[in-house]
Coordinates of C-alpha atoms in Angstrom, one line a residue:
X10 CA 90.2 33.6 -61.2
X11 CA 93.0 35.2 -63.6
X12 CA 91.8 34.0 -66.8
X13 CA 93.1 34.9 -70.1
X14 CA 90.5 35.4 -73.1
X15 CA 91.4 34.3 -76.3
X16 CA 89.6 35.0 -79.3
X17 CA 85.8 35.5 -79.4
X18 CA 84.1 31.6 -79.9
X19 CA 81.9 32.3 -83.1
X20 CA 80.5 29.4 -84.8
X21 CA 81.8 26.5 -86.7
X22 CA 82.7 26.7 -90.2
X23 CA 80.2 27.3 -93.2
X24 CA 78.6 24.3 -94.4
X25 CA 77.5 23.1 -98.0
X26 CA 74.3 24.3 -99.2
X27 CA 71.4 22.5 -98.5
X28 CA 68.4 24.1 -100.6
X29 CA 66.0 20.8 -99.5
X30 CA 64.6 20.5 -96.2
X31 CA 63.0 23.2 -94.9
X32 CA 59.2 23.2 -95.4
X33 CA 57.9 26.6 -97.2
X34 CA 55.0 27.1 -99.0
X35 CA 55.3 29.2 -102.6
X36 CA 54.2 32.8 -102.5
X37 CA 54.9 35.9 -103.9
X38 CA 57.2 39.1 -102.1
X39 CA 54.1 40.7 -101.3
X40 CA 51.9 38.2 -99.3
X41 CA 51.4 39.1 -95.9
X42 CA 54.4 39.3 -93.7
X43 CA 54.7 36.5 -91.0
X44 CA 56.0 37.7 -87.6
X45 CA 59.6 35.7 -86.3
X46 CA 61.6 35.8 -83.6
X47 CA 65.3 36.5 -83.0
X48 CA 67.5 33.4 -81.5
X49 CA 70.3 34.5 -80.7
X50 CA 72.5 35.1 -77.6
X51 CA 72.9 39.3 -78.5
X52 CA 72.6 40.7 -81.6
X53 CA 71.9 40.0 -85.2
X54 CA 73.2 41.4 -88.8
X55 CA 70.5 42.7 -91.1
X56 CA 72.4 43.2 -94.3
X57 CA 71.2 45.0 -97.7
X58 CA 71.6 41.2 -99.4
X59 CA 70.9 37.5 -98.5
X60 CA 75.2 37.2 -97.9
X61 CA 77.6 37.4 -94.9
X62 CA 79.6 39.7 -96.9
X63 CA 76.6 42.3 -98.0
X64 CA 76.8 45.9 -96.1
X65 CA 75.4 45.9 -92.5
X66 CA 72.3 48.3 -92.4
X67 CA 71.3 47.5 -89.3
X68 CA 70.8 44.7 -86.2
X69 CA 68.1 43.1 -84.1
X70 CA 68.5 42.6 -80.6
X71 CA 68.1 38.9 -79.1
X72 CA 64.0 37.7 -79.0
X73 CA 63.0 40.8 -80.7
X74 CA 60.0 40.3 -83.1
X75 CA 60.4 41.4 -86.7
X76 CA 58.0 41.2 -89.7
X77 CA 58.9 38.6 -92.8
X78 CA 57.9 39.7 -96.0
X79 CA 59.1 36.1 -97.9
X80 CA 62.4 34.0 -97.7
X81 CA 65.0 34.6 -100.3
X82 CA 68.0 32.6 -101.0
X83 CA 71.2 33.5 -100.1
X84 CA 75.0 32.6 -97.9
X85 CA 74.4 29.3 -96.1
X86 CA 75.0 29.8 -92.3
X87 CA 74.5 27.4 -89.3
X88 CA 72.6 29.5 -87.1
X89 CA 70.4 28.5 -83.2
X90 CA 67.6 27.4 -84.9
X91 CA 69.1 26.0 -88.2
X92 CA 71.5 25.3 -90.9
X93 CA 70.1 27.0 -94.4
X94 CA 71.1 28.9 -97.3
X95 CA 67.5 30.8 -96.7
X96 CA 67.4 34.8 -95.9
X97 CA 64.4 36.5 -94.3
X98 CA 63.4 39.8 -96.4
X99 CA 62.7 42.6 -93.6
X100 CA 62.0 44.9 -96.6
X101 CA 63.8 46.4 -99.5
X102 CA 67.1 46.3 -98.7
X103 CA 66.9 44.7 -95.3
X104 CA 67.8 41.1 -94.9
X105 CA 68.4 38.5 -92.1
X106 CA 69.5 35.3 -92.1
X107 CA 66.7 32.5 -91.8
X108 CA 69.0 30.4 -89.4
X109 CA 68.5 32.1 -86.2
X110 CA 64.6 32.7 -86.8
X111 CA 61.8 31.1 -85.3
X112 CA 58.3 31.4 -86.6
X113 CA 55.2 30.2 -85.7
X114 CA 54.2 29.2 -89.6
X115 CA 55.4 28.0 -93.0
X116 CA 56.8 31.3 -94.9
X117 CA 56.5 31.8 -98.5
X118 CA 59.5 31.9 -100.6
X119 CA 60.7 35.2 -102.4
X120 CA 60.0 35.1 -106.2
X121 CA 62.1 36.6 -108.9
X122 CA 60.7 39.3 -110.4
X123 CA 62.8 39.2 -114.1
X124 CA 63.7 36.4 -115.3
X125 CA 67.5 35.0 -114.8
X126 CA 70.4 36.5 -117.4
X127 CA 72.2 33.9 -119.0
X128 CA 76.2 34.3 -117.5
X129 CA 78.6 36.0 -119.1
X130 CA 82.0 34.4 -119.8
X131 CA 84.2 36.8 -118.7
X132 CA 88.4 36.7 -119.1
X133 CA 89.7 36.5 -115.6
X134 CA 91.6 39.4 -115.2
X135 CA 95.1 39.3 -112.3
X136 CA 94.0 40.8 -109.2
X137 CA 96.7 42.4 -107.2
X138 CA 97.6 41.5 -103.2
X139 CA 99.0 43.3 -100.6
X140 CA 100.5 41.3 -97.8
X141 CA 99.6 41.8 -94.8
X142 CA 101.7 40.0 -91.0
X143 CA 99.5 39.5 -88.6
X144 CA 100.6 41.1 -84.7
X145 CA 98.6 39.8 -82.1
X146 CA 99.4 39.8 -78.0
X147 CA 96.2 38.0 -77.8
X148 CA 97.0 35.0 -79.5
X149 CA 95.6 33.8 -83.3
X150 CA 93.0 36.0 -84.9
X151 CA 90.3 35.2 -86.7
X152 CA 89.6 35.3 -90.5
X153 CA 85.4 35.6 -90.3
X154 CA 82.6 35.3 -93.2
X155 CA 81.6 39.1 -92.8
X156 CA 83.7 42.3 -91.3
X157 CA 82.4 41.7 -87.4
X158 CA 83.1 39.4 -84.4
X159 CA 79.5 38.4 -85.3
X160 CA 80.4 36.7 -88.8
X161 CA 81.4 32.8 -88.6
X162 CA 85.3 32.1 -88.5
X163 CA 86.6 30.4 -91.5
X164 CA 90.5 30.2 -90.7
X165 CA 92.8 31.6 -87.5
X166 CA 96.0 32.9 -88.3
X167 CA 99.0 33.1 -85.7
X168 CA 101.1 35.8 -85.0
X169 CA 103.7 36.5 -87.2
X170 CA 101.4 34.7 -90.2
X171 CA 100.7 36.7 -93.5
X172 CA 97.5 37.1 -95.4
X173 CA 96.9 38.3 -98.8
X174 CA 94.4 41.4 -98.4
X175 CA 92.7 42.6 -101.5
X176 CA 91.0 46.0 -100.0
X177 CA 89.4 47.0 -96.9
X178 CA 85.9 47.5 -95.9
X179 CA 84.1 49.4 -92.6
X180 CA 82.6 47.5 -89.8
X181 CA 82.9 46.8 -86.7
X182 CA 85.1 48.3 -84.2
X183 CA 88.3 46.6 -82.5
X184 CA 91.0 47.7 -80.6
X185 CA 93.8 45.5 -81.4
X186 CA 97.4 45.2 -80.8
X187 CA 98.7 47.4 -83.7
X188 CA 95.6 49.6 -83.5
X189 CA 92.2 50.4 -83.1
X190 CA 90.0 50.6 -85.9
X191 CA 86.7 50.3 -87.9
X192 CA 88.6 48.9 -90.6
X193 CA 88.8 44.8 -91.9
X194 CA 90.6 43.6 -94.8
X195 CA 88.8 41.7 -97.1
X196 CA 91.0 38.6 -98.1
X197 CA 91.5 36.8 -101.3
X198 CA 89.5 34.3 -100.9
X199 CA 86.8 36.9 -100.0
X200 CA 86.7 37.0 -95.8
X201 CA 87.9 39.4 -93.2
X202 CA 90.0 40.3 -90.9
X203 CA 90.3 43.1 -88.2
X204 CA 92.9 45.1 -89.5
X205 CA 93.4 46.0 -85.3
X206 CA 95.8 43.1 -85.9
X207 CA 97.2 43.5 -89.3
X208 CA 101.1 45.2 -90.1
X209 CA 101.0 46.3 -93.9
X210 CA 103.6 48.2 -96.0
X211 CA 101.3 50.5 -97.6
X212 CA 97.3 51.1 -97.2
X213 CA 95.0 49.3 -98.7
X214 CA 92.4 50.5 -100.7
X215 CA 88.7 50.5 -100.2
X216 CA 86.7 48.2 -101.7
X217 CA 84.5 49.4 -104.4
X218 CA 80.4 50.4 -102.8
X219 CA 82.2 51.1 -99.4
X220 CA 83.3 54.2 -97.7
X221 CA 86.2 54.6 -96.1
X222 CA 87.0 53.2 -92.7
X223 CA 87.8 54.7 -89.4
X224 CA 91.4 54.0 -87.5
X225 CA 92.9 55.5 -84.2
X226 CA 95.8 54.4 -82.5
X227 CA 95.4 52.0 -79.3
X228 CA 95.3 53.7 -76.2
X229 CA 98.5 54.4 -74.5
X230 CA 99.3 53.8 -71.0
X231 CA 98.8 57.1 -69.8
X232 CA 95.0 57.4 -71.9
X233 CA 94.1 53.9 -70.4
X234 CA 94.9 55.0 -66.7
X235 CA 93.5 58.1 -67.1
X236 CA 90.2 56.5 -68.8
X237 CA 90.4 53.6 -65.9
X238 CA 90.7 56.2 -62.6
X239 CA 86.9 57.3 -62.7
X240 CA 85.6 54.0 -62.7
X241 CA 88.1 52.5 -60.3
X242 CA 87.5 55.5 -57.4
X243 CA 83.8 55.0 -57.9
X244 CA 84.4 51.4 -56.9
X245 CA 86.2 52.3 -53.7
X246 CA 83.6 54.7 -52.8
X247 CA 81.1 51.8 -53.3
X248 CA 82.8 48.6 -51.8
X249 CA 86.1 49.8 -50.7
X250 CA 88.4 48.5 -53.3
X251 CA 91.8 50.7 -53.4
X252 CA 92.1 52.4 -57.1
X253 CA 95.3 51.7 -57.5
X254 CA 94.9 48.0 -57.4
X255 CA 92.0 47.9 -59.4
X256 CA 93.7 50.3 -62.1
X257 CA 97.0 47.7 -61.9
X258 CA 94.6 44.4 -62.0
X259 CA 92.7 45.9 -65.6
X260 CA 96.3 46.5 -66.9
X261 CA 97.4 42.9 -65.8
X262 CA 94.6 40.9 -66.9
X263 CA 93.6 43.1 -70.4
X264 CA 96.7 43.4 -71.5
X265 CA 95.9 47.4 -71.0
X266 CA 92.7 47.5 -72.9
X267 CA 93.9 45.3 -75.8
X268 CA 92.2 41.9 -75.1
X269 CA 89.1 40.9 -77.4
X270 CA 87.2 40.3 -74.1
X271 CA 87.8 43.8 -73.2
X272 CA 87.7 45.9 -76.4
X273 CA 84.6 44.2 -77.7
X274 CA 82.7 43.7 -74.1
X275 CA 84.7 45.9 -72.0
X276 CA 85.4 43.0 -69.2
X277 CA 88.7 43.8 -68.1
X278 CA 88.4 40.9 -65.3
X279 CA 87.4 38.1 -66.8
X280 CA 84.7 38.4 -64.7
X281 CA 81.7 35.4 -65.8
X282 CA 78.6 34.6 -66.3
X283 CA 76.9 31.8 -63.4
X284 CA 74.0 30.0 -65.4
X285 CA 73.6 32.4 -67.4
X286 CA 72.8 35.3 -64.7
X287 CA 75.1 38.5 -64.8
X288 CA 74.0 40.5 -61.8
X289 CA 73.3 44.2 -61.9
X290 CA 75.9 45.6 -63.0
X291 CA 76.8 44.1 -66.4
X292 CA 74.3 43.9 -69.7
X293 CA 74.4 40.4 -70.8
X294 CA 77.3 37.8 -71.6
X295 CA 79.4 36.1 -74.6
X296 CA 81.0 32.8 -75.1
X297 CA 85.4 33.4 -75.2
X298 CA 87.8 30.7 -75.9
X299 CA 90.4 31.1 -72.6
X300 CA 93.1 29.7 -71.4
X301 CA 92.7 28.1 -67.4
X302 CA 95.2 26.7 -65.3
X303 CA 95.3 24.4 -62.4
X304 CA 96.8 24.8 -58.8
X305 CA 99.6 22.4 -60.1
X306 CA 100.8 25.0 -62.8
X307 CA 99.1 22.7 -66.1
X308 CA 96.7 24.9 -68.1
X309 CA 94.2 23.8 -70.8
X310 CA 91.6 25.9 -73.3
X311 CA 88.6 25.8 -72.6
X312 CA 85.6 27.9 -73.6
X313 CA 83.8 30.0 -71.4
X314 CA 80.4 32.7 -70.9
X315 CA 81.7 36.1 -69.9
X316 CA 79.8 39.0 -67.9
X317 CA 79.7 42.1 -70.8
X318 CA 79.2 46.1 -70.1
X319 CA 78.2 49.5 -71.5
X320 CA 81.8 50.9 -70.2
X321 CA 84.7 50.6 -68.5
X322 CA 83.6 52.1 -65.5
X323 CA 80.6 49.5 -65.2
X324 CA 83.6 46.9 -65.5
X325 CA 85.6 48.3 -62.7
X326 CA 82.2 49.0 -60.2
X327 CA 81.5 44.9 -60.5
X328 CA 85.1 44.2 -60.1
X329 CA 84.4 46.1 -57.0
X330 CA 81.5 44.3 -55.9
X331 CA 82.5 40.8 -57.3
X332 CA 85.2 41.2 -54.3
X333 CA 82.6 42.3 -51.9
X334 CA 80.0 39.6 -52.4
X335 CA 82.6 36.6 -52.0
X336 CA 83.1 35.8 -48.6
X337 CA 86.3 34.5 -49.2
X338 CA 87.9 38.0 -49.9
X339 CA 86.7 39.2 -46.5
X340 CA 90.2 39.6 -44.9
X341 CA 91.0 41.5 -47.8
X342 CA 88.6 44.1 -46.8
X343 CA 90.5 44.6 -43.3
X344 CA 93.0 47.1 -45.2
X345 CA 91.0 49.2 -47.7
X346 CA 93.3 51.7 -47.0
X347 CA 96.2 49.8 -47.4
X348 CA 97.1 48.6 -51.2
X349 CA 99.7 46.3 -51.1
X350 CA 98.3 44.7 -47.9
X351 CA 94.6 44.6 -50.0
X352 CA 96.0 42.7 -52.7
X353 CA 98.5 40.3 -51.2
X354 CA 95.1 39.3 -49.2
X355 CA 92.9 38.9 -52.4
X356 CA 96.2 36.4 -53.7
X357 CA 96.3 34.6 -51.1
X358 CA 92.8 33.7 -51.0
X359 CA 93.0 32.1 -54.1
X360 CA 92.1 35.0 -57.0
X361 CA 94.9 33.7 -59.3
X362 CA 96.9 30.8 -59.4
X363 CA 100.0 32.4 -61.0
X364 CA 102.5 32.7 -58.1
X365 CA 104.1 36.1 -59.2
X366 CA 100.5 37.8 -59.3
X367 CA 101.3 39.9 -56.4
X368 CA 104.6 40.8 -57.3
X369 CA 103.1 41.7 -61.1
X370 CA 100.2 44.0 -59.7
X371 CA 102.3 45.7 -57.1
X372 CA 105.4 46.2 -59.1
X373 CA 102.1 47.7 -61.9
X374 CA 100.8 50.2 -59.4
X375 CA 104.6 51.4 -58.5
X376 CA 106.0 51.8 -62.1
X377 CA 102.8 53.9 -62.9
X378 CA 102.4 55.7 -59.9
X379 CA 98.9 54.4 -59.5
X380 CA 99.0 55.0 -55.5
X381 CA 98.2 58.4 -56.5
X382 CA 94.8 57.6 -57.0
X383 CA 93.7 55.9 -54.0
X384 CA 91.0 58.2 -53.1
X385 CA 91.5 58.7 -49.1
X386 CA 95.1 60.2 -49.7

């Protein structure tokens, strides 16, 4: 089961506009709102403008209901439902995109309440870069329409690849493999990019109508054992998985905390999703590029629906049970008590393919002194 996620599968490119074919009827702001539902697989931008790259003022959870007041235009996006340019006003301030709404009538269009400005020609004035190298352990990150793992990827950059950065912006959280941080860099062809992943020789600064962003320093070692051994005894309390190899399997398999799949959603197991069911102890799932690999050593990418959590110790608890529940870990469970013979016994039933597995997760738990943690000693 040792998977490796990649980067988080958002959706295709941005298409060209295509104003004609949705059927709304002409109205004013102010006609009565129409009721929609949320399509989406978990949550949804509402932004203070019709665009990917407006400011985030809040979200709307999957199937919730929310009151239309008209449908402005806007950033085209390919969304569940549709492929429009078309923006749903919440309110003043509040928008959503059209795309992933489903109503159960035709909804009027916005109007303009001055009439247009004739443009301005303006001299283009030289906009200074700063470069930035990207540093990923987690393979090529993502250059996305707005500054979350929610906005549509426009480009992927490898390791080692510059970007030309222009500011930066606040917005969603990563922990990434130079850092962890609420900051993206806004790009010069106007997208983001987590700067979790971005090397730069001097800061950038923030972009004008934004305040400033939030950065911390990846966890170390020692902070990601010590936030891992609470959730990891809990699971041997519960189904009799030893800490220590629980501990040395999240380090092994999230790259200590610094995979997408487990500083977004906090699955540091690569634990998925069966039909779309996610059992008890996990709150919902998300689509991840990963990498698989046969019994004969060949591996292939492939995309696949991941189990996501509240915390880390959620995480380690179904690791726990995931073990229990499979009958064909059952030997396993013969030497709770016993690490090394645990493990070996979980390999050998076929939990990873990669031939050194035991070798990696024992040699883990003896370099960090992670026997110390198994409960019953």
């Amino acid at each position: 089961m040792l998977l490796t996620a990649r980067r988080l599968l958002a959706g295709p490119l941005l298409v060209a506009a295509i104003g004609a074919g949705l059927a709304v009827a002409p109205g004013a702001a102010n006609a009565a709102t129409v009721t929609a539902t949320v399509e989406v697989g978990s949550t949804l931008m509402v932004r203070a403008e019709p665009s990917l790259s407006a400011k985030i003022v809040g979200s709307a959870r999957a199937h919730q209901k929310v009151d239309v007041q008209c449908l402005a235009a806007g950033t085209v996006v390919r969304g569940s439902v549709r492929t429009t340019d078309l923006w749903a006003k919440l309110g003043a301030g509040r928008f959503i995109s059209w795309s992933y709404l489903s109503a159960p009538r035709a909804i009027a269009r916005c109007t303009t309440q001055t009439p247009q400005a004739a443009p301005i020609k303006i001299k283009p004035t030289a906009t200074s870069y700063i470069i930035g190298t990207v540093r990923s352990t987690d393979g090529a990150v993502n250059i996305r329409t707005a500054p979350s793992t929610s906005g549509v990827v426009v480009l992927k950059l490898n390791p080692g690849r510059r970007a030309l950065l222009v500011c930066a912006v606040p917005g969603q959280k990563v922990a990434g493999t130079v850092r962890t941080t609420t900051q993206w860099d806004r790009t010069s062809t106007g997208h983001y990019i987590s700067h979790a992943f971005i090397e730069v020789a001097k800061a950038l600064p923030v972009c004008k109508g934004y305040s400033s962003p939030t950065t911390s320093p990846a966890l170390s070692p020692d902070q990601f054992i010590k936030a891992a051994v609470p959730g990891a005894q809990q699971g041997w309390r519960e189904y009799g998985v030893p800490p220590s190899v629980t501990i040395a399997q999240a380090i092994l398999e999230s790259g200590w905390g610094k995979s997408t799949l487990s500083s977004t959603h906090r699955n540091y197991f690569g634990i998925k999703c069966q039909n779309g069911k996610y059992g008890t102890l996990a709150n919902g799932c998300a689509t991840y590029r990963t990498t698989e690999c046969t019994k004969a050593g060949s591996c292939f990418s492939t995309s696949g629906v991941f189990r996501t959590y509240n915390t880390m110790a959620m995480s380690f608890r179904d690791h726990g049970n995931f073990l229990k529940v499979n009958p064909r870990y059952k030997p396993a469970f013969s030497y709770t008590r016993n690490a090394n013979k645990f493990i070996w016994n979980v390999w050998k039933a076929g939990y990873a393919t990669d031939p050194n597995y035991y070798t990696k997760i024992t040699g883990i738990m003896a370099k960090n002194g992670l026997y110390k943690y198994d409960t019953w000693k």
